[in-house]
mmCIF file of C-alpha atoms and ligand atoms in Angstrom:
data_model
loop_
_atom_site.group_PDB
_atom_site.id
_atom_site.type_symbol
_atom_site.label_atom_id
_atom_site.label_comp_id
_atom_site.label_asym_id
_atom_site.label_seq_id
_atom_site.Cartn_x
_atom_site.Cartn_y
_atom_site.Cartn_z
ATOM 1 C CA MET A 1 -18.374 32.338 16.084
ATOM 2 C CA SER A 2 -20.154 30.394 13.597
ATOM 3 C CA LEU A 3 -19.833 26.803 12.203
ATOM 4 C CA THR A 4 -19.217 28.283 8.591
ATOM 5 C CA ARG A 5 -15.837 30.403 10.839
ATOM 6 C CA ASP A 6 -15.284 27.275 12.855
ATOM 7 C CA ILE A 7 -14.793 25.397 9.573
ATOM 8 C CA LYS A 8 -12.136 27.374 7.862
ATOM 9 C CA ASP A 9 -10.606 27.718 10.776
ATOM 10 C CA PHE A 10 -9.959 24.228 10.631
ATOM 11 C CA ALA A 11 -8.925 23.409 7.317
ATOM 12 C CA LEU A 12 -6.903 26.686 7.320
ATOM 13 C CA ASP A 13 -5.321 25.095 10.258
ATOM 14 C CA ILE A 14 -4.946 21.077 8.609
ATOM 15 C CA GLY A 15 -2.946 23.508 5.736
ATOM 16 C CA TYR A 16 -6.053 23.625 3.049
ATOM 17 C CA SER A 17 -4.696 27.069 1.392
ATOM 18 C CA HIS A 18 -8.031 28.379 0.522
ATOM 19 C CA VAL A 19 -11.623 27.804 1.846
ATOM 20 C CA GLY A 20 -14.596 27.846 0.074
ATOM 21 C CA ILE A 21 -18.244 27.214 0.400
ATOM 22 C CA THR A 22 -21.701 27.098 -1.656
ATOM 23 C CA SER A 23 -25.058 25.781 -1.892
ATOM 24 C CA ALA A 24 -25.623 22.312 -2.866
ATOM 25 C CA ASP A 25 -27.618 23.335 -5.800
ATOM 26 C CA ASP A 26 -27.273 21.376 -9.206
ATOM 27 C CA PHE A 27 -24.202 22.130 -11.620
ATOM 28 C CA SER A 28 -26.589 21.868 -14.455
ATOM 29 C CA ASP A 29 -24.262 24.228 -16.303
ATOM 30 C CA PHE A 30 -21.779 21.476 -16.013
ATOM 31 C CA ILE A 31 -23.878 19.130 -16.929
ATOM 32 C CA ASP A 32 -25.299 20.724 -20.444
ATOM 33 C CA GLU A 33 -21.371 21.552 -21.091
ATOM 34 C CA VAL A 34 -20.716 17.845 -20.611
ATOM 35 C CA GLN A 35 -23.602 16.373 -22.875
ATOM 36 C CA SER A 36 -22.794 18.642 -25.867
ATOM 37 C CA ARG A 37 -18.944 16.924 -26.316
ATOM 38 C CA GLY A 38 -20.603 13.818 -27.162
ATOM 39 C CA ARG A 39 -18.250 11.135 -27.793
ATOM 40 C CA LEU A 40 -15.110 12.458 -26.615
ATOM 41 C CA TYR A 41 -16.742 12.539 -22.766
ATOM 42 C CA ASP A 42 -18.863 8.801 -23.476
ATOM 43 C CA PHE A 43 -15.953 7.657 -21.221
ATOM 44 C CA TYR A 44 -17.167 10.073 -18.580
ATOM 45 C CA VAL A 45 -20.877 9.608 -19.286
ATOM 46 C CA GLU A 46 -21.069 6.108 -18.790
ATOM 47 C CA ASP A 47 -18.477 5.876 -16.254
ATOM 48 C CA PRO A 48 -20.093 3.417 -13.492
ATOM 49 C CA ARG A 49 -19.500 5.109 -10.608
ATOM 50 C CA LYS A 50 -22.510 7.713 -12.348
ATOM 51 C CA LEU A 51 -20.131 11.182 -12.287
ATOM 52 C CA LEU A 52 -22.517 13.569 -13.815
ATOM 53 C CA THR A 53 -24.998 12.312 -11.195
ATOM 54 C CA GLY A 54 -22.578 14.108 -8.546
ATOM 55 C CA ALA A 55 -22.872 17.347 -10.053
ATOM 56 C CA GLN A 56 -27.075 16.848 -8.816
ATOM 57 C CA PRO A 57 -25.737 16.791 -4.868
ATOM 58 C CA LYS A 58 -29.536 16.647 -4.198
ATOM 59 C CA LYS A 59 -30.379 13.741 -5.554
ATOM 60 C CA CYS A 60 -27.203 12.369 -4.634
ATOM 61 C CA MET A 61 -28.026 13.421 -0.807
ATOM 62 C CA PRO A 62 -31.802 14.785 -0.130
ATOM 63 C CA GLU A 63 -30.618 16.563 3.088
ATOM 64 C CA ALA A 64 -27.953 17.952 1.064
ATOM 65 C CA LYS A 65 -27.536 21.575 2.135
ATOM 66 C CA SER A 66 -24.324 23.591 1.246
ATOM 67 C CA ILE A 67 -20.529 22.321 -0.235
ATOM 68 C CA ILE A 68 -17.128 22.941 1.418
ATOM 69 C CA SER A 69 -14.664 23.575 -1.241
ATOM 70 C CA VAL A 70 -10.848 23.484 0.063
ATOM 71 C CA VAL A 71 -7.857 23.602 -2.174
ATOM 72 C CA TRP A 72 -4.295 22.134 -1.364
ATOM 73 C CA ASP A 73 -1.312 23.833 -2.827
ATOM 74 C CA TYR A 74 1.479 20.037 -3.245
ATOM 75 C CA SER A 75 3.887 22.577 -4.815
ATOM 76 C CA GLN A 76 5.338 23.295 -1.041
ATOM 77 C CA LYS A 77 8.586 21.325 -2.079
ATOM 78 C CA ALA A 78 10.544 20.242 -4.635
ATOM 79 C CA PHE A 79 9.878 18.093 -7.501
ATOM 80 C CA PRO A 80 13.311 16.253 -8.161
ATOM 81 C CA GLU A 81 14.557 16.923 -11.612
ATOM 82 C CA SER A 82 14.924 13.034 -12.978
ATOM 83 C CA LEU A 83 11.525 12.489 -11.940
ATOM 84 C CA LEU A 84 10.461 15.657 -14.105
ATOM 85 C CA GLY A 85 8.515 15.088 -17.137
ATOM 86 C CA LYS A 86 7.911 11.086 -16.274
ATOM 87 C CA ILE A 87 5.081 11.496 -14.189
ATOM 88 C CA GLY A 88 3.553 14.183 -13.324
ATOM 89 C CA ARG A 89 3.734 16.834 -10.213
ATOM 90 C CA ILE A 90 -0.030 16.012 -8.463
ATOM 91 C CA TYR A 91 1.206 12.239 -8.585
ATOM 92 C CA GLN A 92 4.055 12.971 -6.863
ATOM 93 C CA ALA A 93 2.760 14.582 -4.159
ATOM 94 C CA ARG A 94 0.848 11.891 -3.633
ATOM 95 C CA CYS A 95 -3.036 13.532 -3.765
ATOM 96 C CA TYR A 96 -5.613 10.943 -3.781
ATOM 97 C CA ASN A 97 -8.164 11.603 -1.078
ATOM 98 C CA ALA A 98 -8.351 7.575 -0.318
ATOM 99 C CA PRO A 99 -6.715 6.223 1.002
ATOM 100 C CA PRO A 100 -6.785 7.671 4.242
ATOM 101 C CA HIS A 101 -4.360 6.707 5.348
ATOM 102 C CA ARG A 102 -1.922 8.775 2.650
ATOM 103 C CA ILE A 103 -1.265 12.146 4.235
ATOM 104 C CA ASN A 104 -3.926 13.528 1.625
ATOM 105 C CA GLY A 105 -6.274 11.254 2.608
ATOM 106 C CA ALA A 106 -6.048 11.740 6.475
ATOM 107 C CA ARG A 107 -6.073 15.388 5.925
ATOM 108 C CA TYR A 108 -9.692 15.294 4.133
ATOM 109 C CA LYS A 109 -10.250 12.773 7.018
ATOM 110 C CA LEU A 110 -9.296 14.610 9.766
ATOM 111 C CA LEU A 111 -12.031 17.662 7.926
ATOM 112 C CA SER A 112 -14.586 15.122 7.702
ATOM 113 C CA ASP A 113 -14.371 14.293 11.595
ATOM 114 C CA PHE A 114 -13.894 17.631 12.475
ATOM 115 C CA LEU A 115 -17.826 18.198 10.499
ATOM 116 C CA GLU A 116 -18.882 15.505 12.052
ATOM 117 C CA LYS A 117 -18.017 16.040 15.265
ATOM 118 C CA ASN A 118 -20.168 19.393 14.659
ATOM 119 C CA GLY A 119 -23.128 18.075 13.835
ATOM 120 C CA CYS A 120 -22.601 17.697 9.797
ATOM 121 C CA GLN A 121 -24.018 15.041 8.206
ATOM 122 C CA ILE A 122 -21.594 14.123 5.675
ATOM 123 C CA GLY A 123 -22.588 13.521 1.676
ATOM 124 C CA ARG A 124 -20.467 10.233 0.536
ATOM 125 C CA GLY A 125 -20.219 7.370 -2.586
ATOM 126 C CA PHE A 126 -20.419 10.336 -5.075
ATOM 127 C CA LEU A 127 -17.670 12.463 -6.730
ATOM 128 C CA LEU A 128 -18.611 15.919 -7.847
ATOM 129 C CA PRO A 129 -16.971 18.446 -10.580
ATOM 130 C CA GLU A 130 -14.720 19.910 -8.353
ATOM 131 C CA ARG A 131 -13.921 22.785 -11.072
ATOM 132 C CA ARG A 132 -16.465 23.875 -10.911
ATOM 133 C CA VAL A 133 -17.346 23.384 -6.579
ATOM 134 C CA ALA A 134 -14.025 25.300 -6.014
ATOM 135 C CA ALA A 135 -15.084 28.045 -8.554
ATOM 136 C CA ARG A 136 -18.784 28.274 -7.099
ATOM 137 C CA ALA A 137 -17.879 28.588 -4.069
ATOM 138 C CA GLY A 138 -14.946 31.467 -4.766
ATOM 139 C CA VAL A 139 -11.556 29.693 -4.309
ATOM 140 C CA ALA A 140 -10.698 28.991 -7.980
ATOM 141 C CA THR A 141 -11.128 30.950 -11.895
ATOM 142 C CA PHE A 142 -10.062 29.330 -14.405
ATOM 143 C CA GLY A 143 -7.270 28.758 -17.212
ATOM 144 C CA LYS A 144 -7.997 28.583 -20.716
ATOM 145 C CA ASN A 145 -5.959 24.810 -20.991
ATOM 146 C CA ASN A 146 -8.808 23.539 -18.539
ATOM 147 C CA PHE A 147 -7.301 23.849 -15.196
ATOM 148 C CA ALA A 148 -9.192 25.450 -11.901
ATOM 149 C CA TYR A 149 -6.207 28.422 -10.679
ATOM 150 C CA ALA A 150 -6.200 29.758 -6.524
ATOM 151 C CA LYS A 151 -5.223 32.868 -6.152
ATOM 152 C CA ASN A 152 -1.288 33.295 -5.299
ATOM 153 C CA THR A 153 -1.161 29.551 -5.982
ATOM 154 C CA GLY A 154 -1.125 28.158 -9.827
ATOM 155 C CA SER A 155 -2.489 25.864 -10.629
ATOM 156 C CA PHE A 156 -0.797 23.271 -9.052
ATOM 157 C CA ILE A 157 -3.419 22.180 -6.595
ATOM 158 C CA LEU A 158 -5.124 19.709 -5.104
ATOM 159 C CA LEU A 159 -9.145 20.606 -5.143
ATOM 160 C CA SER A 160 -11.550 18.175 -3.081
ATOM 161 C CA SER A 161 -14.929 19.150 -1.453
ATOM 162 C CA ILE A 162 -17.141 17.761 1.307
ATOM 163 C CA VAL A 163 -20.978 18.167 1.473
ATOM 164 C CA VAL A 164 -23.281 18.337 4.858
ATOM 165 C CA ASP A 165 -26.550 18.913 5.745
ATOM 166 C CA LYS A 166 -26.385 21.767 7.091
ATOM 167 C CA GLU A 167 -26.637 25.919 5.758
ATOM 168 C CA LEU A 168 -23.928 28.079 6.035
ATOM 169 C CA GLU A 169 -22.454 31.389 4.456
ATOM 170 C CA TYR A 170 -21.517 31.181 1.446
ATOM 171 C CA ASP A 171 -18.677 33.119 -0.916
ATOM 172 C CA SER A 172 -18.950 34.897 -4.177
ATOM 173 C CA PRO A 173 -18.749 32.842 -6.716
ATOM 174 C CA THR A 174 -15.103 33.440 -9.199
ATOM 175 C CA TYR A 175 -16.369 31.663 -12.356
ATOM 176 C CA GLU A 176 -13.736 33.746 -14.709
ATOM 177 C CA ILE A 177 -10.870 33.016 -16.923
ATOM 178 C CA LYS A 178 -8.119 34.974 -15.881
ATOM 179 C CA CYS A 179 -5.573 34.910 -18.302
ATOM 180 C CA PRO A 180 -3.988 37.384 -20.090
ATOM 181 C CA LYS A 181 -6.320 37.993 -23.336
ATOM 182 C CA ASP A 182 -3.914 37.158 -26.117
ATOM 183 C CA CYS A 183 -2.366 34.035 -24.386
ATOM 184 C CA THR A 184 -2.430 30.821 -25.794
ATOM 185 C CA ALA A 185 0.749 30.078 -24.363
ATOM 186 C CA CYS A 186 -0.698 26.727 -22.905
ATOM 187 C CA MET A 187 -2.361 25.636 -26.344
ATOM 188 C CA ASP A 188 0.870 26.181 -28.105
ATOM 189 C CA ALA A 189 3.324 23.841 -26.127
ATOM 190 C CA CYS A 190 0.423 21.316 -25.923
ATOM 191 C CA PRO A 191 2.272 18.393 -27.200
ATOM 192 C CA THR A 192 -0.465 16.819 -29.251
ATOM 193 C CA GLY A 193 -3.233 19.850 -30.178
ATOM 194 C CA ALA A 194 -5.367 18.636 -27.158
ATOM 195 C CA ILE A 195 -6.975 21.962 -26.110
ATOM 196 C CA TYR A 196 -8.497 22.697 -29.483
ATOM 197 C CA GLU A 197 -9.984 25.999 -28.318
ATOM 198 C CA PRO A 198 -9.353 28.275 -25.020
ATOM 199 C CA LEU A 199 -11.470 26.080 -21.793
ATOM 200 C CA LYS A 200 -12.201 23.001 -24.702
ATOM 201 C CA LEU A 201 -9.978 19.824 -24.195
ATOM 202 C CA ASN A 202 -10.161 16.436 -26.089
ATOM 203 C CA PRO A 203 -9.155 13.996 -23.378
ATOM 204 C CA ARG A 204 -8.583 11.507 -26.408
ATOM 205 C CA ARG A 205 -5.267 13.796 -27.848
ATOM 206 C CA CYS A 206 -4.385 13.799 -23.794
ATOM 207 C CA ILE A 207 -0.716 12.425 -23.270
ATOM 208 C CA ALA A 208 -2.243 12.168 -19.082
ATOM 209 C CA PHE A 209 -5.442 10.727 -20.393
ATOM 210 C CA ASN A 210 -3.855 8.328 -22.609
ATOM 211 C CA ALA A 211 -1.105 7.453 -19.668
ATOM 212 C CA TRP A 212 -4.130 6.479 -17.436
ATOM 213 C CA ARG A 213 -7.892 5.599 -18.703
ATOM 214 C CA THR A 214 -6.255 4.070 -21.601
ATOM 215 C CA GLN A 215 -7.438 0.389 -19.501
ATOM 216 C CA ASP A 216 -9.828 -2.393 -20.628
ATOM 217 C CA GLY A 217 -12.345 -2.864 -19.337
ATOM 218 C CA PHE A 218 -14.079 0.878 -18.506
ATOM 219 C CA PRO A 219 -16.485 2.643 -20.671
ATOM 220 C CA GLY A 220 -15.854 4.032 -24.553
ATOM 221 C CA VAL A 221 -11.653 2.833 -24.079
ATOM 222 C CA THR A 222 -9.773 0.407 -24.597
ATOM 223 C CA SER A 223 -6.068 -0.211 -23.801
ATOM 224 C CA TYR A 224 -5.188 0.884 -26.963
ATOM 225 C CA ILE A 225 -3.061 4.159 -27.391
ATOM 226 C CA PRO A 226 -2.789 5.381 -31.049
ATOM 227 C CA PRO A 227 0.982 5.406 -32.148
ATOM 228 C CA GLU A 228 0.412 9.302 -33.084
ATOM 229 C CA ILE A 229 -0.156 10.028 -30.042
ATOM 230 C CA ARG A 230 2.692 7.160 -28.109
ATOM 231 C CA GLU A 231 5.027 9.399 -30.285
ATOM 232 C CA LYS A 232 4.444 12.307 -28.751
ATOM 233 C CA MET A 233 3.551 11.140 -24.858
ATOM 234 C CA GLY A 234 7.833 11.719 -25.162
ATOM 235 C CA THR A 235 8.465 9.717 -21.212
ATOM 236 C CA ARG A 236 5.793 10.595 -19.470
ATOM 237 C CA VAL A 237 4.632 7.078 -17.700
ATOM 238 C CA HIS A 238 1.793 8.734 -15.751
ATOM 239 C CA GLY A 239 0.283 12.457 -16.070
ATOM 240 C CA CYS A 240 1.439 15.153 -18.423
ATOM 241 C CA ASP A 241 2.144 18.972 -16.588
ATOM 242 C CA VAL A 242 3.077 20.607 -20.292
ATOM 243 C CA CYS A 243 0.107 23.092 -20.708
ATOM 244 C CA GLN A 244 0.809 24.300 -16.847
ATOM 245 C CA GLU A 245 4.575 24.701 -16.998
ATOM 246 C CA ALA A 246 4.325 26.720 -19.854
ATOM 247 C CA CYS A 247 0.954 29.183 -18.298
ATOM 248 C CA PRO A 248 2.591 32.641 -17.081
ATOM 249 C CA ARG A 249 -0.265 32.122 -14.474
ATOM 250 C CA ASN A 250 2.425 29.112 -12.458
ATOM 251 C CA SER A 251 5.603 31.280 -13.548
ATOM 252 C CA ALA A 252 6.478 32.376 -10.183
ATOM 253 C CA LYS A 253 6.167 29.554 -8.260
ATOM 254 C CA LEU A 254 7.765 27.129 -10.711
ATOM 255 C CA LYS A 255 10.712 29.901 -10.351
ATOM 256 C CA SER A 256 10.360 29.452 -6.822
ATOM 257 C CA LYS A 257 13.025 27.956 -4.862
ATOM 258 C CA LEU A 258 11.282 25.173 -2.934
ATOM 259 C CA PRO A 259 13.353 22.402 0.213
ATOM 260 C CA GLN A 260 13.465 19.444 -0.906
ATOM 261 C CA ASP A 261 10.742 16.438 -0.137
ATOM 262 C CA PRO A 262 12.752 13.933 1.485
ATOM 263 C CA PHE A 263 10.478 10.635 0.128
ATOM 264 C CA LEU A 264 11.042 11.923 -3.338
ATOM 265 C CA VAL A 265 14.312 12.192 -3.302
ATOM 266 C CA GLN A 266 14.840 8.501 -2.148
ATOM 267 C CA LEU A 267 12.455 7.373 -4.632
ATOM 268 C CA ALA A 268 13.785 8.924 -7.556
ATOM 269 C CA GLU A 269 16.802 7.271 -6.559
ATOM 270 C CA ASP A 270 14.790 4.457 -6.707
ATOM 271 C CA PHE A 271 12.869 4.904 -9.924
ATOM 272 C CA SER A 272 13.975 4.070 -13.932
ATOM 273 C CA LEU A 273 12.126 3.188 -16.708
ATOM 274 C CA PRO A 274 13.349 -0.007 -17.386
ATOM 275 C CA LYS A 275 12.879 -0.868 -13.792
ATOM 276 C CA MET A 276 9.213 0.121 -14.264
ATOM 277 C CA LEU A 277 8.534 -2.319 -17.633
ATOM 278 C CA GLU A 278 10.294 -4.877 -15.366
ATOM 279 C CA MET A 279 8.281 -4.616 -12.286
ATOM 280 C CA SER A 280 9.254 -6.418 -10.202
ATOM 281 C CA ASP A 281 6.559 -7.035 -7.379
ATOM 282 C CA GLN A 282 9.204 -4.949 -4.840
ATOM 283 C CA PHE A 283 9.638 -1.897 -7.254
ATOM 284 C CA TYR A 284 5.597 -1.669 -7.627
ATOM 285 C CA GLU A 285 5.009 -1.633 -3.561
ATOM 286 C CA LYS A 286 7.450 0.584 -2.420
ATOM 287 C CA THR A 287 8.204 3.346 -5.680
ATOM 288 C CA VAL A 288 4.996 2.831 -7.780
ATOM 289 C CA ARG A 289 2.078 2.116 -5.528
ATOM 290 C CA PRO A 290 2.840 5.218 -3.485
ATOM 291 C CA ILE A 291 2.876 7.599 -5.976
ATOM 292 C CA MET A 292 0.277 6.631 -8.636
ATOM 293 C CA TYR A 293 -2.241 3.921 -6.638
ATOM 294 C CA ASN A 294 -5.706 5.092 -7.039
ATOM 295 C CA TYR A 295 -6.091 5.455 -10.710
ATOM 296 C CA ILE A 296 -4.620 2.362 -12.134
ATOM 297 C CA SER A 297 -5.030 -1.043 -11.427
ATOM 298 C CA ASP A 298 -3.277 -3.090 -13.813
ATOM 299 C CA LYS A 299 0.843 -3.010 -13.200
ATOM 300 C CA LYS A 300 0.589 -4.296 -17.358
ATOM 301 C CA TYR A 301 -0.984 -0.478 -17.957
ATOM 302 C CA PHE A 302 2.665 0.939 -16.911
ATOM 303 C CA GLN A 303 4.966 -1.539 -18.062
ATOM 304 C CA ARG A 304 2.734 -0.797 -21.161
ATOM 305 C CA ASN A 305 3.578 3.127 -21.176
ATOM 306 C CA ALA A 306 7.015 2.718 -19.901
ATOM 307 C CA ALA A 307 7.604 0.277 -23.204
ATOM 308 C CA ILE A 308 7.076 4.238 -24.624
ATOM 309 C CA ALA A 309 9.179 5.451 -23.027
ATOM 310 C CA LEU A 310 11.865 3.551 -23.800
ATOM 311 C CA GLY A 311 11.546 3.955 -27.499
ATOM 312 C CA ASN A 312 10.762 7.263 -26.835
ATOM 313 C CA THR A 313 14.120 7.642 -25.347
ATOM 314 C CA GLY A 314 15.158 6.948 -29.064
ATOM 315 C CA LEU A 315 18.874 5.167 -26.725
ATOM 316 C CA ALA A 316 19.945 1.467 -28.510
ATOM 317 C CA GLU A 317 21.073 0.634 -24.773
ATOM 318 C CA HIS A 318 17.020 0.140 -23.944
ATOM 319 C CA ILE A 319 17.045 -2.766 -26.292
ATOM 320 C CA PRO A 320 17.848 -5.329 -23.695
ATOM 321 C CA ALA A 321 15.343 -4.279 -20.999
ATOM 322 C CA LEU A 322 12.578 -4.121 -24.332
ATOM 323 C CA ASP A 323 13.780 -7.448 -25.734
ATOM 324 C CA GLN A 324 13.127 -9.268 -22.212
ATOM 325 C CA ALA A 325 9.699 -7.421 -21.936
ATOM 326 C CA MET A 326 8.775 -9.448 -25.182
ATOM 327 C CA ASP A 327 8.823 -12.492 -22.724
ATOM 328 C CA ASN A 328 6.557 -10.961 -20.210
ATOM 329 C CA PRO A 329 3.422 -13.026 -20.711
ATOM 330 C CA GLU A 330 0.816 -9.807 -20.725
ATOM 331 C CA GLU A 331 0.243 -9.687 -24.483
ATOM 332 C CA LEU A 332 -0.383 -5.987 -24.116
ATOM 333 C CA VAL A 333 2.958 -5.649 -22.791
ATOM 334 C CA ARG A 334 4.874 -7.457 -25.410
ATOM 335 C CA GLY A 335 2.807 -5.180 -28.140
ATOM 336 C CA TYR A 336 4.251 -2.385 -26.857
ATOM 337 C CA ALA A 337 7.664 -3.180 -26.029
ATOM 338 C CA ALA A 338 7.550 -3.807 -30.232
ATOM 339 C CA TRP A 339 6.877 -0.790 -30.609
ATOM 340 C CA GLY A 340 9.223 0.594 -28.308
ATOM 341 C CA LEU A 341 11.567 -1.412 -30.191
ATOM 342 C CA GLY A 342 10.569 -0.317 -33.966
ATOM 343 C CA ARG A 343 11.047 3.667 -32.172
ATOM 344 C CA ILE A 344 14.496 2.842 -31.543
ATOM 345 C CA GLY A 345 15.356 1.452 -34.102
ATOM 346 C CA GLY A 346 18.134 0.320 -36.461
ATOM 347 C CA GLU A 347 19.692 -3.045 -37.537
ATOM 348 C CA LYS A 348 20.282 -4.311 -33.085
ATOM 349 C CA ALA A 349 16.109 -3.473 -32.721
ATOM 350 C CA ARG A 350 15.211 -5.074 -36.444
ATOM 351 C CA SER A 351 17.398 -8.250 -35.467
ATOM 352 C CA VAL A 352 15.097 -8.728 -31.808
ATOM 353 C CA LEU A 353 12.116 -7.894 -34.048
ATOM 354 C CA GLU A 354 12.876 -10.489 -36.776
ATOM 355 C CA ARG A 355 13.483 -13.051 -34.041
ATOM 356 C CA ARG A 356 10.687 -12.349 -31.757
ATOM 357 C CA LEU A 357 8.167 -12.501 -34.922
ATOM 358 C CA LYS A 358 9.068 -16.141 -35.165
ATOM 359 C CA LYS A 359 8.567 -17.323 -31.842
ATOM 360 C CA GLU A 360 5.437 -14.826 -31.567
ATOM 361 C CA SER A 361 1.494 -16.813 -31.155
ATOM 362 C CA SER A 362 -0.646 -13.682 -30.333
ATOM 363 C CA SER A 363 -2.074 -11.765 -33.268
ATOM 364 C CA TYR A 364 -2.629 -8.932 -31.318
ATOM 365 C CA VAL A 365 2.060 -8.602 -30.642
ATOM 366 C CA ILE A 366 2.544 -10.273 -34.197
ATOM 367 C CA SER A 367 0.236 -7.433 -36.048
ATOM 368 C CA GLU A 368 2.387 -5.125 -33.260
ATOM 369 C CA ILE A 369 6.236 -6.701 -34.592
ATOM 370 C CA ARG A 370 5.075 -5.939 -38.112
ATOM 371 C CA ALA A 371 4.157 -2.433 -37.842
ATOM 372 C CA ALA A 372 7.356 -1.998 -36.088
ATOM 373 C CA LEU A 373 9.067 -3.560 -38.801
ATOM 374 C CA GLU A 374 7.277 -1.190 -41.158
ATOM 375 C CA SER A 375 8.173 1.545 -39.160
HETATM 376 S S1 LIG B 401 -1.745 17.292 -19.829
HETATM 377 FE FE1 LIG B 401 -0.490 17.391 -22.011
HETATM 378 S S2 LIG B 401 -1.282 16.488 -23.456
HETATM 379 FE FE2 LIG B 401 -3.107 17.279 -22.079
HETATM 380 S S3 LIG B 401 -4.069 18.956 -22.789
HETATM 381 FE FE3 LIG B 401 -1.661 19.620 -20.979
HETATM 382 S S4 LIG B 401 -0.437 19.431 -22.391
HETATM 383 FE FE4 LIG B 401 -1.683 18.537 -23.840
HETATM 384 S S1 LIG B 402 -1.061 29.152 -21.103
HETATM 385 FE FE1 LIG B 402 -1.941 31.382 -21.225
HETATM 386 S S2 LIG B 402 -3.570 30.761 -21.673
HETATM 387 FE FE2 LIG B 402 -3.649 29.395 -21.071
HETATM 388 S S3 LIG B 402 -4.107 28.979 -19.623
HETATM 389 FE FE3 LIG B 402 -2.147 30.334 -18.658
HETATM 390 S S4 LIG B 402 -2.549 31.912 -19.093
HETATM 391 FE FE4 LIG B 402 -3.952 31.331 -19.849
#
């Protein structure tokens, strides 16, 4: 058997649903596309991890010859109803390749170890444009919503790839948009109008982007989320699946009866938005980090998102939790708690805001309280 066949057999054996192989040539079209989007994508171009450099694998690893692209179907078990609409499926499914002691990281490490045992040198320390890699390796097509779709699986997939120094047999690319010609369901469903043309996303309007990328210290962004977007985030504190849920290419998967995931069932029992706003150390370690540990560096951003979500419920029962959050030492949390109170509105919320205004010393929080009182 060839090394190509051995690699594919091993990847399928450890649970990946598709595996394809392509050359390590540059993804020049991807680089051109990102650069053509100008300021919308400056956060990506300026990312300290040099994401565009990864689109030139041979620049990162001169011996690079091939890229192995694998697909993990993360929708094989049911997602608890109480978590849907709050946490994106990909996070619930713990879809991270790092750290290696979590399930997807362990699977990825198994594949890496197999390749090394079979004489391959592996490229490390750079990130590839996974959707482009998967399409060139023949394991994914595109949707107008920008997501990659795997055959008979849909878009609820994790794409990962590994660059190696061996010449392998390459698969035929599947660079196609496989959507019904007149379908615009994803664009119509997007709460913020972030998909402004097929295959064109304004990340600054995307809820998923706003929920995690808006952290201070990242290039091209701040922790500020515009009020118009806050309102449209609903109760989503991490991720957004709306444009995938609306998609007919996912309907078979969404309708299928899946077995429960006992880990998620237990986690869902512990999870609530008020607990996320309060964020005890135990809640952060036991309930938040297992499903969201990779993208957000500081728990205050989850607390901000929880304050937005509680405000968007419009329920007066959450006023005490938001009032208490206005004692938080982080002005970010206090400012968004004020917004949440203004969003709920009514006399009770107003009296909390007026009381807090008298005590507050941060000019940022004062501006949020005043805006909330005027709203
Ligand atoms: S993830 Fe949500 S906000 Fe972003 S494009 Fe899709 S539907 Fe719109
Ligand atoms: S909703 Fe329609 S247009 Fe959008 S990705 Fe799915 S099939 Fe394509």
